[in-house]
Amino acid sequence: MVDWNLAVATATRLMRPGPDVSRDEARAVVAELRRHARSAEEHVRGFTGLGTPETHDTPLLVVDRPGWVRANVAGFRELLKPLLDKMQERRGTSPGTMVMGAVGGKVTGVELGMLLSFLASRVLGQYETFAPATRDLPAGAHGGGRLLLVAPNIVHVERELDVEPHDFRLWVTLHEETHRTQFTAVPWLRDHLEGEIQAFLSETDVDPMTVLERVREAAQSLVGGRPEGEEGDEGRSLVEIVQTPAQREILGRLTAVMSLLEGHADYVMDGVGPEVVPSVAEIREKFQQRRAKGASRLDMALRKLLGLDAKLRQYRDGERFVRAVVDEVGMEGFNRVWTSPNTLPTKAEIGKPADWITRVHRKPEA
């Protein structure tokens, strides 16, 4: 269904070259990122009250752009396996369908590779929640997971923003280390998130004609060619448009969780930053401007098409939720969010933190 090797090869061939650094400079950057990750772990644990040294069983990998692609393809392959197996069963095993499947797999591999090549130069770091261990890419012993820091992208952005490199590298690791802490300190979170994603995928229409029809309608909407009288798809990404009603419900819950995780990481990064990152105010201001404007009109169009602009809203809305809750009930009170899936905020509560506080911290009637 997907030629994964072709996806890696395509992404590697199309991706932009990294910044110009010498071999010695590259070694120094890798070593510094590893040191910062160790110190960031202590800072995050002390600020949030989450986790212990023993809970951090997932490895840290400092990678280049091709390494990031290989790691993500391995993760995609693992996460999408149930859906692809289901589609393979529906397709059948006749010679004609097998030939079409081979051709389709190569087309999908090229398309995935093109997407990964676009993202490979933009991601600074990533906690791979569902990463399986491979020969070249170790993962956590209990359910996988690994923390990736993409060294060339970090160097590229610190130069582009003209900020102090050592401060910026620590600032980035604080955000990514918060994600590792979230998943290692809250054992049920990974399984809950995987369950939601698998439920989302299980609702996917596996009939090719249905999928093609939805893609056609999405394309019409995006180019302004939607039939007259149809409303409601303005401003939505391709990812959102092709969902079933059941998937939209799941997507709402996933959006709330991701907003929480991203907003919490931003809040922690800003909370720890002033104490350990001297130029944090300058870094934050310049980075926010970069996030908001994008690199070019093409970049902004692709972000919209892929739904990446929604991720920017998650950072903003999630951080507001975390800040409002901590201001009201303190960090210990906020940490009740990690008690169980039932204490996670809903999508509506992300926008109305007081409603979450009322629900989770409601006092018994006298």
CSV table of C-alpha atoms in Angstrom, one decimal:
chain,number,residue,atom,x,y,z
A,1,MET,CA,0.0,0.0,0.0
A,2,VAL,CA,2.9,2.3,0.7
A,3,ASP,CA,6.5,2.0,-0.6
A,4,TRP,CA,8.2,3.1,2.6
A,5,ASN,CA,11.7,2.8,1.2
A,6,LEU,CA,10.7,5.0,-1.8
A,7,ALA,CA,9.2,7.5,0.7
A,8,VAL,CA,12.6,7.8,2.4
A,9,ALA,CA,14.5,8.0,-0.8
A,10,THR,CA,12.2,10.7,-2.3
A,11,ALA,CA,12.4,12.8,0.9
A,12,THR,CA,16.2,12.5,1.0
A,13,ARG,CA,16.5,13.5,-2.6
A,14,LEU,CA,14.2,16.5,-2.4
A,15,MET,CA,15.0,18.0,1.0
A,16,ARG,CA,16.9,21.2,1.2
A,17,PRO,CA,20.6,21.1,2.2
A,18,GLY,CA,21.4,22.0,5.8
A,19,PRO,CA,23.4,25.0,7.0
A,20,ASP,CA,27.0,25.2,6.2
A,21,VAL,CA,29.0,24.0,9.2
A,22,SER,CA,32.3,22.3,9.6
A,23,ARG,CA,32.7,18.8,10.9
A,24,ASP,CA,34.1,20.2,14.2
A,25,GLU,CA,31.2,22.6,14.5
A,26,ALA,CA,28.7,19.8,13.9
A,27,ARG,CA,30.3,17.7,16.6
A,28,ALA,CA,30.2,20.6,19.0
A,29,VAL,CA,26.5,21.3,18.3
A,30,VAL,CA,25.6,17.6,18.9
A,31,ALA,CA,27.5,17.5,22.2
A,32,GLU,CA,25.9,20.7,23.4
A,33,LEU,CA,22.4,19.6,22.6
A,34,ARG,CA,23.0,16.4,24.6
A,35,ARG,CA,24.2,18.4,27.6
A,36,HIS,CA,21.3,20.8,27.3
A,37,ALA,CA,18.9,17.8,27.2
A,38,ARG,CA,20.2,16.4,30.4
A,39,SER,CA,20.0,19.8,32.2
A,40,ALA,CA,16.5,20.5,30.7
A,41,GLU,CA,15.2,17.2,32.1
A,42,GLU,CA,16.1,18.4,35.6
A,43,HIS,CA,14.6,21.9,35.0
A,44,VAL,CA,11.4,20.5,33.6
A,45,ARG,CA,10.9,18.0,36.4
A,46,GLY,CA,11.6,20.6,39.1
A,47,PHE,CA,9.2,23.2,37.5
A,48,THR,CA,6.3,20.8,36.8
A,49,GLY,CA,6.6,18.3,39.6
A,50,LEU,CA,6.2,15.5,37.1
A,51,GLY,CA,8.3,12.4,36.9
A,52,THR,CA,11.5,11.0,38.4
A,53,PRO,CA,14.9,10.2,36.9
A,54,GLU,CA,13.8,6.5,36.7
A,55,THR,CA,10.8,7.3,34.5
A,56,HIS,CA,13.0,8.7,31.7
A,57,ASP,CA,13.6,5.4,29.9
A,58,THR,CA,13.4,6.8,26.4
A,59,PRO,CA,16.6,7.7,24.4
A,60,LEU,CA,17.7,11.0,23.1
A,61,LEU,CA,18.8,11.1,19.5
A,62,VAL,CA,20.5,14.1,17.8
A,63,VAL,CA,19.8,13.6,14.1
A,64,ASP,CA,20.2,15.3,10.8
A,65,ARG,CA,17.3,15.8,8.3
A,66,PRO,CA,17.6,12.3,6.7
A,67,GLY,CA,17.7,10.8,10.2
A,68,TRP,CA,14.5,12.6,11.1
A,69,VAL,CA,12.8,11.3,7.9
A,70,ARG,CA,13.9,7.7,8.7
A,71,ALA,CA,12.6,7.9,12.2
A,72,ASN,CA,9.3,9.3,11.2
A,73,VAL,CA,8.8,6.7,8.4
A,74,ALA,CA,9.4,4.0,11.0
A,75,GLY,CA,6.8,5.6,13.3
A,76,PHE,CA,4.2,6.1,10.4
A,77,ARG,CA,4.7,2.5,9.4
A,78,GLU,CA,3.9,1.2,12.9
A,79,LEU,CA,1.0,3.5,13.6
A,80,LEU,CA,-0.7,3.0,10.2
A,81,LYS,CA,-0.2,-0.8,10.0
A,82,PRO,CA,-3.8,-1.7,11.2
A,83,LEU,CA,-5.4,0.7,8.6
A,84,LEU,CA,-3.2,-0.4,5.7
A,85,ASP,CA,-3.8,-4.1,6.6
A,86,LYS,CA,-7.5,-3.4,6.5
A,87,MET,CA,-7.2,-1.7,3.1
A,88,GLN,CA,-5.2,-4.5,1.8
A,89,GLU,CA,-7.8,-7.0,2.8
A,90,ARG,CA,-10.5,-5.0,1.1
A,91,ARG,CA,-8.5,-4.7,-2.1
A,92,GLY,CA,-8.1,-8.5,-2.5
A,93,THR,CA,-5.3,-10.5,-4.0
A,94,SER,CA,-6.2,-10.9,-7.7
A,95,PRO,CA,-3.3,-10.3,-10.2
A,96,GLY,CA,-4.9,-7.1,-11.4
A,97,THR,CA,-5.4,-5.6,-7.9
A,98,MET,CA,-1.9,-6.6,-6.9
A,99,VAL,CA,-0.4,-4.8,-9.9
A,100,MET,CA,-2.5,-1.7,-9.1
A,101,GLY,CA,-1.5,-2.0,-5.5
A,102,ALA,CA,2.2,-2.0,-6.4
A,103,VAL,CA,1.8,1.1,-8.6
A,104,GLY,CA,-0.3,2.8,-6.0
A,105,GLY,CA,2.2,2.0,-3.3
A,106,LYS,CA,4.9,3.7,-5.3
A,107,VAL,CA,2.7,6.8,-5.9
A,108,THR,CA,1.9,7.0,-2.2
A,109,GLY,CA,5.5,6.6,-1.3
A,110,VAL,CA,6.5,9.5,-3.6
A,111,GLU,CA,3.8,11.7,-2.1
A,112,LEU,CA,4.7,10.9,1.4
A,113,GLY,CA,8.3,11.5,0.6
A,114,MET,CA,7.4,14.9,-0.8
A,115,LEU,CA,5.6,15.8,2.3
A,116,LEU,CA,8.4,14.7,4.5
A,117,SER,CA,11.0,16.7,2.5
A,118,PHE,CA,8.9,19.8,3.1
A,119,LEU,CA,8.8,19.1,6.9
A,120,ALA,CA,12.3,17.9,7.3
A,121,SER,CA,13.8,21.3,7.2
A,122,ARG,CA,11.3,22.8,9.6
A,123,VAL,CA,11.1,20.5,12.6
A,124,LEU,CA,13.5,21.5,15.5
A,125,GLY,CA,12.6,18.6,17.8
A,126,GLN,CA,10.1,15.9,18.3
A,127,TYR,CA,9.1,13.3,20.9
A,128,GLU,CA,8.1,10.3,18.9
A,129,THR,CA,5.4,8.7,21.0
A,130,PHE,CA,4.9,5.5,19.0
A,131,ALA,CA,8.4,4.9,17.7
A,132,PRO,CA,9.4,1.3,17.4
A,133,ALA,CA,13.0,0.3,17.9
A,134,THR,CA,15.0,-0.4,14.8
A,135,ARG,CA,18.5,-1.4,14.0
A,136,ASP,CA,19.6,2.2,13.7
A,137,LEU,CA,17.1,3.9,15.9
A,138,PRO,CA,16.7,2.8,19.5
A,139,ALA,CA,13.5,3.4,21.4
A,140,GLY,CA,12.2,3.2,25.0
A,141,ALA,CA,12.0,-0.3,26.5
A,142,HIS,CA,8.4,0.2,27.6
A,143,GLY,CA,6.2,0.9,24.6
A,144,GLY,CA,8.7,2.7,22.5
A,145,GLY,CA,9.3,6.4,22.3
A,146,ARG,CA,12.3,8.5,21.6
A,147,LEU,CA,13.3,12.2,21.7
A,148,LEU,CA,14.7,13.7,18.5
A,149,LEU,CA,16.6,16.9,18.2
A,150,VAL,CA,17.3,18.0,14.6
A,151,ALA,CA,20.6,19.7,14.8
A,152,PRO,CA,20.9,21.3,11.4
A,153,ASN,CA,17.4,22.9,11.7
A,154,ILE,CA,18.2,24.3,15.2
A,155,VAL,CA,21.4,25.8,13.8
A,156,HIS,CA,19.5,27.2,10.7
A,157,VAL,CA,16.9,28.9,12.9
A,158,GLU,CA,19.3,30.4,15.4
A,159,ARG,CA,21.2,31.9,12.6
A,160,GLU,CA,18.0,33.1,10.8
A,161,LEU,CA,16.8,34.8,14.0
A,162,ASP,CA,20.2,36.1,14.9
A,163,VAL,CA,19.9,35.0,18.6
A,164,GLU,CA,22.5,33.7,21.0
A,165,PRO,CA,23.1,30.0,19.9
A,166,HIS,CA,23.7,28.5,23.3
A,167,ASP,CA,20.6,30.1,24.8
A,168,PHE,CA,18.5,29.1,21.8
A,169,ARG,CA,19.6,25.4,22.0
A,170,LEU,CA,18.7,25.2,25.6
A,171,TRP,CA,15.4,26.9,25.0
A,172,VAL,CA,14.4,24.4,22.3
A,173,THR,CA,15.4,21.4,24.5
A,174,LEU,CA,13.2,22.7,27.3
A,175,HIS,CA,10.2,22.5,25.0
A,176,GLU,CA,11.0,19.0,23.7
A,177,GLU,CA,12.0,17.7,27.1
A,178,THR,CA,8.6,18.7,28.4
A,179,HIS,CA,7.0,16.4,25.9
A,180,ARG,CA,9.2,13.5,26.9
A,181,THR,CA,8.3,14.2,30.6
A,182,GLN,CA,4.6,14.3,29.8
A,183,PHE,CA,4.6,10.8,28.3
A,184,THR,CA,7.1,9.2,30.6
A,185,ALA,CA,5.6,10.6,33.8
A,186,VAL,CA,2.0,9.8,32.8
A,187,PRO,CA,2.0,6.1,31.9
A,188,TRP,CA,-1.6,5.9,30.6
A,189,LEU,CA,-1.2,8.9,28.2
A,190,ARG,CA,0.5,7.0,25.4
A,191,ASP,CA,-2.1,4.2,25.3
A,192,HIS,CA,-5.0,6.7,25.4
A,193,LEU,CA,-3.6,8.7,22.6
A,194,GLU,CA,-2.9,5.6,20.5
A,195,GLY,CA,-6.4,4.4,21.2
A,196,GLU,CA,-7.9,7.7,19.9
A,197,ILE,CA,-5.8,7.6,16.8
A,198,GLN,CA,-6.6,4.0,16.0
A,199,ALA,CA,-10.3,4.8,16.5
A,200,PHE,CA,-9.9,7.7,14.1
A,201,LEU,CA,-8.2,5.5,11.5
A,202,SER,CA,-10.8,2.7,11.9
A,203,GLU,CA,-13.5,5.1,10.8
A,204,THR,CA,-11.6,5.8,7.5
A,205,ASP,CA,-13.5,4.9,4.4
A,206,VAL,CA,-11.4,2.2,2.7
A,207,ASP,CA,-13.4,2.3,-0.5
A,208,PRO,CA,-11.1,4.0,-3.0
A,209,MET,CA,-13.9,5.7,-4.9
A,210,THR,CA,-15.3,7.2,-1.7
A,211,VAL,CA,-11.8,8.5,-0.8
A,212,LEU,CA,-11.3,9.9,-4.3
A,213,GLU,CA,-14.6,11.7,-4.2
A,214,ARG,CA,-13.8,13.3,-0.9
A,215,VAL,CA,-10.4,14.4,-2.2
A,216,ARG,CA,-12.1,15.9,-5.3
A,217,GLU,CA,-14.5,17.8,-3.2
A,218,ALA,CA,-11.7,19.1,-1.0
A,219,ALA,CA,-9.7,20.2,-4.0
A,220,GLN,CA,-12.7,22.1,-5.3
A,221,SER,CA,-13.1,23.8,-2.0
A,222,LEU,CA,-9.5,24.8,-1.8
A,223,VAL,CA,-9.4,26.3,-5.3
A,224,GLY,CA,-12.7,28.0,-5.1
A,225,GLY,CA,-14.5,25.6,-7.4
A,226,ARG,CA,-17.1,24.3,-5.0
A,227,PRO,CA,-20.5,23.9,-6.5
A,228,GLU,CA,-22.8,26.9,-6.0
A,229,GLY,CA,-24.8,26.8,-2.8
A,230,GLU,CA,-22.5,24.5,-0.8
A,231,GLU,CA,-21.2,26.2,2.3
A,232,GLY,CA,-19.3,25.3,5.4
A,233,ASP,CA,-15.8,24.3,4.2
A,234,GLU,CA,-14.2,27.8,4.2
A,235,GLY,CA,-10.9,27.9,6.0
A,236,ARG,CA,-10.7,24.2,6.6
A,237,SER,CA,-7.7,22.1,5.7
A,238,LEU,CA,-7.6,19.1,3.4
A,239,VAL,CA,-7.2,16.9,6.5
A,240,GLU,CA,-10.4,18.2,8.0
A,241,ILE,CA,-12.5,18.2,4.9
A,242,VAL,CA,-12.0,14.5,4.2
A,243,GLN,CA,-13.2,13.3,7.6
A,244,THR,CA,-16.4,11.4,8.5
A,245,PRO,CA,-18.7,12.8,11.2
A,246,ALA,CA,-17.4,10.1,13.6
A,247,GLN,CA,-13.9,11.1,12.8
A,248,ARG,CA,-14.6,14.8,13.5
A,249,GLU,CA,-15.7,13.9,17.0
A,250,ILE,CA,-12.5,12.0,17.6
A,251,LEU,CA,-10.5,14.8,16.0
A,252,GLY,CA,-12.1,17.2,18.5
A,253,ARG,CA,-10.8,15.2,21.4
A,254,LEU,CA,-7.4,14.8,19.8
A,255,THR,CA,-7.2,18.5,19.1
A,256,ALA,CA,-7.9,19.1,22.8
A,257,VAL,CA,-5.1,16.7,23.9
A,258,MET,CA,-2.6,18.1,21.5
A,259,SER,CA,-3.5,21.7,22.5
A,260,LEU,CA,-2.9,20.7,26.1
A,261,LEU,CA,0.5,19.0,25.4
A,262,GLU,CA,1.8,21.8,23.1
A,263,GLY,CA,0.5,24.6,25.4
A,264,HIS,CA,2.0,22.9,28.5
A,265,ALA,CA,5.4,22.6,26.7
A,266,ASP,CA,5.3,26.3,25.8
A,267,TYR,CA,4.2,27.3,29.3
A,268,VAL,CA,7.0,25.3,30.9
A,269,MET,CA,9.6,26.6,28.4
A,270,ASP,CA,8.6,30.2,29.3
A,271,GLY,CA,8.4,29.4,33.0
A,272,VAL,CA,11.9,27.9,33.2
A,273,GLY,CA,13.4,30.1,30.6
A,274,PRO,CA,14.0,33.3,32.5
A,275,GLU,CA,16.0,31.5,35.2
A,276,VAL,CA,18.3,29.6,32.8
A,277,VAL,CA,18.1,31.3,29.4
A,278,PRO,CA,19.4,34.9,29.7
A,279,SER,CA,18.1,36.0,26.3
A,280,VAL,CA,14.7,34.2,26.5
A,281,ALA,CA,12.6,37.3,26.0
A,282,GLU,CA,14.4,38.1,22.7
A,283,ILE,CA,14.3,34.5,21.5
A,284,ARG,CA,10.6,34.2,22.3
A,285,GLU,CA,9.6,37.4,20.5
A,286,LYS,CA,11.6,36.6,17.4
A,287,PHE,CA,10.4,33.0,17.3
A,288,GLN,CA,6.8,33.9,17.7
A,289,GLN,CA,7.1,36.3,14.7
A,290,ARG,CA,8.7,33.5,12.7
A,291,ARG,CA,5.9,31.1,13.6
A,292,ALA,CA,3.2,33.6,12.7
A,293,LYS,CA,4.4,34.8,9.3
A,294,GLY,CA,5.9,31.7,7.7
A,295,ALA,CA,8.8,31.7,5.3
A,296,SER,CA,6.9,32.5,2.1
A,297,ARG,CA,3.5,32.6,0.4
A,298,LEU,CA,4.1,29.0,-0.7
A,299,ASP,CA,5.0,28.0,2.8
A,300,MET,CA,1.8,29.5,4.2
A,301,ALA,CA,-0.3,27.8,1.5
A,302,LEU,CA,1.2,24.4,2.3
A,303,ARG,CA,0.7,25.0,6.0
A,304,LYS,CA,-3.0,25.7,5.4
A,305,LEU,CA,-3.4,22.7,3.0
A,306,LEU,CA,-1.8,20.3,5.5
A,307,GLY,CA,-3.5,21.7,8.5
A,308,LEU,CA,-0.2,22.9,10.1
A,309,ASP,CA,-1.7,26.3,10.9
A,310,ALA,CA,-4.0,24.4,13.3
A,311,LYS,CA,-0.9,23.4,15.2
A,312,LEU,CA,0.0,27.1,15.7
A,313,ARG,CA,-3.4,27.6,17.2
A,314,GLN,CA,-2.8,24.7,19.5
A,315,TYR,CA,0.4,26.3,20.9
A,316,ARG,CA,-1.5,29.5,21.5
A,317,ASP,CA,-4.8,28.2,22.9
A,318,GLY,CA,-3.2,25.4,24.9
A,319,GLU,CA,-0.7,27.8,26.6
A,320,ARG,CA,-3.6,30.2,27.5
A,321,PHE,CA,-5.4,27.2,29.1
A,322,VAL,CA,-2.4,26.1,31.1
A,323,ARG,CA,-1.6,29.6,32.3
A,324,ALA,CA,-5.2,30.3,33.4
A,325,VAL,CA,-5.5,27.1,35.3
A,326,VAL,CA,-2.1,27.4,37.1
A,327,ASP,CA,-3.0,31.0,38.0
A,328,GLU,CA,-6.2,29.9,39.6
A,329,VAL,CA,-5.3,26.5,41.3
A,330,GLY,CA,-1.5,26.4,41.1
A,331,MET,CA,0.8,23.8,39.5
A,332,GLU,CA,-0.4,21.0,41.8
A,333,GLY,CA,-4.0,21.8,41.0
A,334,PHE,CA,-3.2,21.9,37.3
A,335,ASN,CA,-1.4,18.5,37.5
A,336,ARG,CA,-4.8,16.9,38.2
A,337,VAL,CA,-5.2,17.0,34.4
A,338,TRP,CA,-2.9,14.0,34.3
A,339,THR,CA,-5.0,11.9,36.6
A,340,SER,CA,-6.9,10.0,33.9
A,341,PRO,CA,-8.5,10.4,30.5
A,342,ASN,CA,-11.6,11.8,32.3
A,343,THR,CA,-9.6,14.8,33.6
A,344,LEU,CA,-8.2,15.8,30.2
A,345,PRO,CA,-9.8,19.0,29.0
A,346,THR,CA,-12.4,18.9,26.2
A,347,LYS,CA,-12.0,21.0,23.1
A,348,ALA,CA,-14.5,23.5,24.6
A,349,GLU,CA,-12.7,23.6,27.9
A,350,ILE,CA,-9.4,24.5,26.2
A,351,GLY,CA,-11.2,27.8,25.3
A,352,LYS,CA,-12.9,28.1,28.7
A,353,PRO,CA,-10.5,27.0,31.4
A,354,ALA,CA,-12.9,28.0,34.1
A,355,ASP,CA,-15.2,25.2,33.0
A,356,TRP,CA,-12.5,22.6,33.4
A,357,ILE,CA,-11.6,24.0,36.9
A,358,THR,CA,-15.3,23.7,37.8
A,359,ARG,CA,-15.6,20.2,36.6
A,360,VAL,CA,-12.4,18.8,38.0
A,361,HIS,CA,-12.0,20.9,41.1
A,362,ARG,CA,-15.7,21.2,42.0
A,363,LYS,CA,-16.3,21.4,45.7
A,364,PRO,CA,-18.8,19.1,47.4
A,365,GLU,CA,-21.9,20.9,48.4
A,366,ALA,CA,-22.2,21.9,52.1
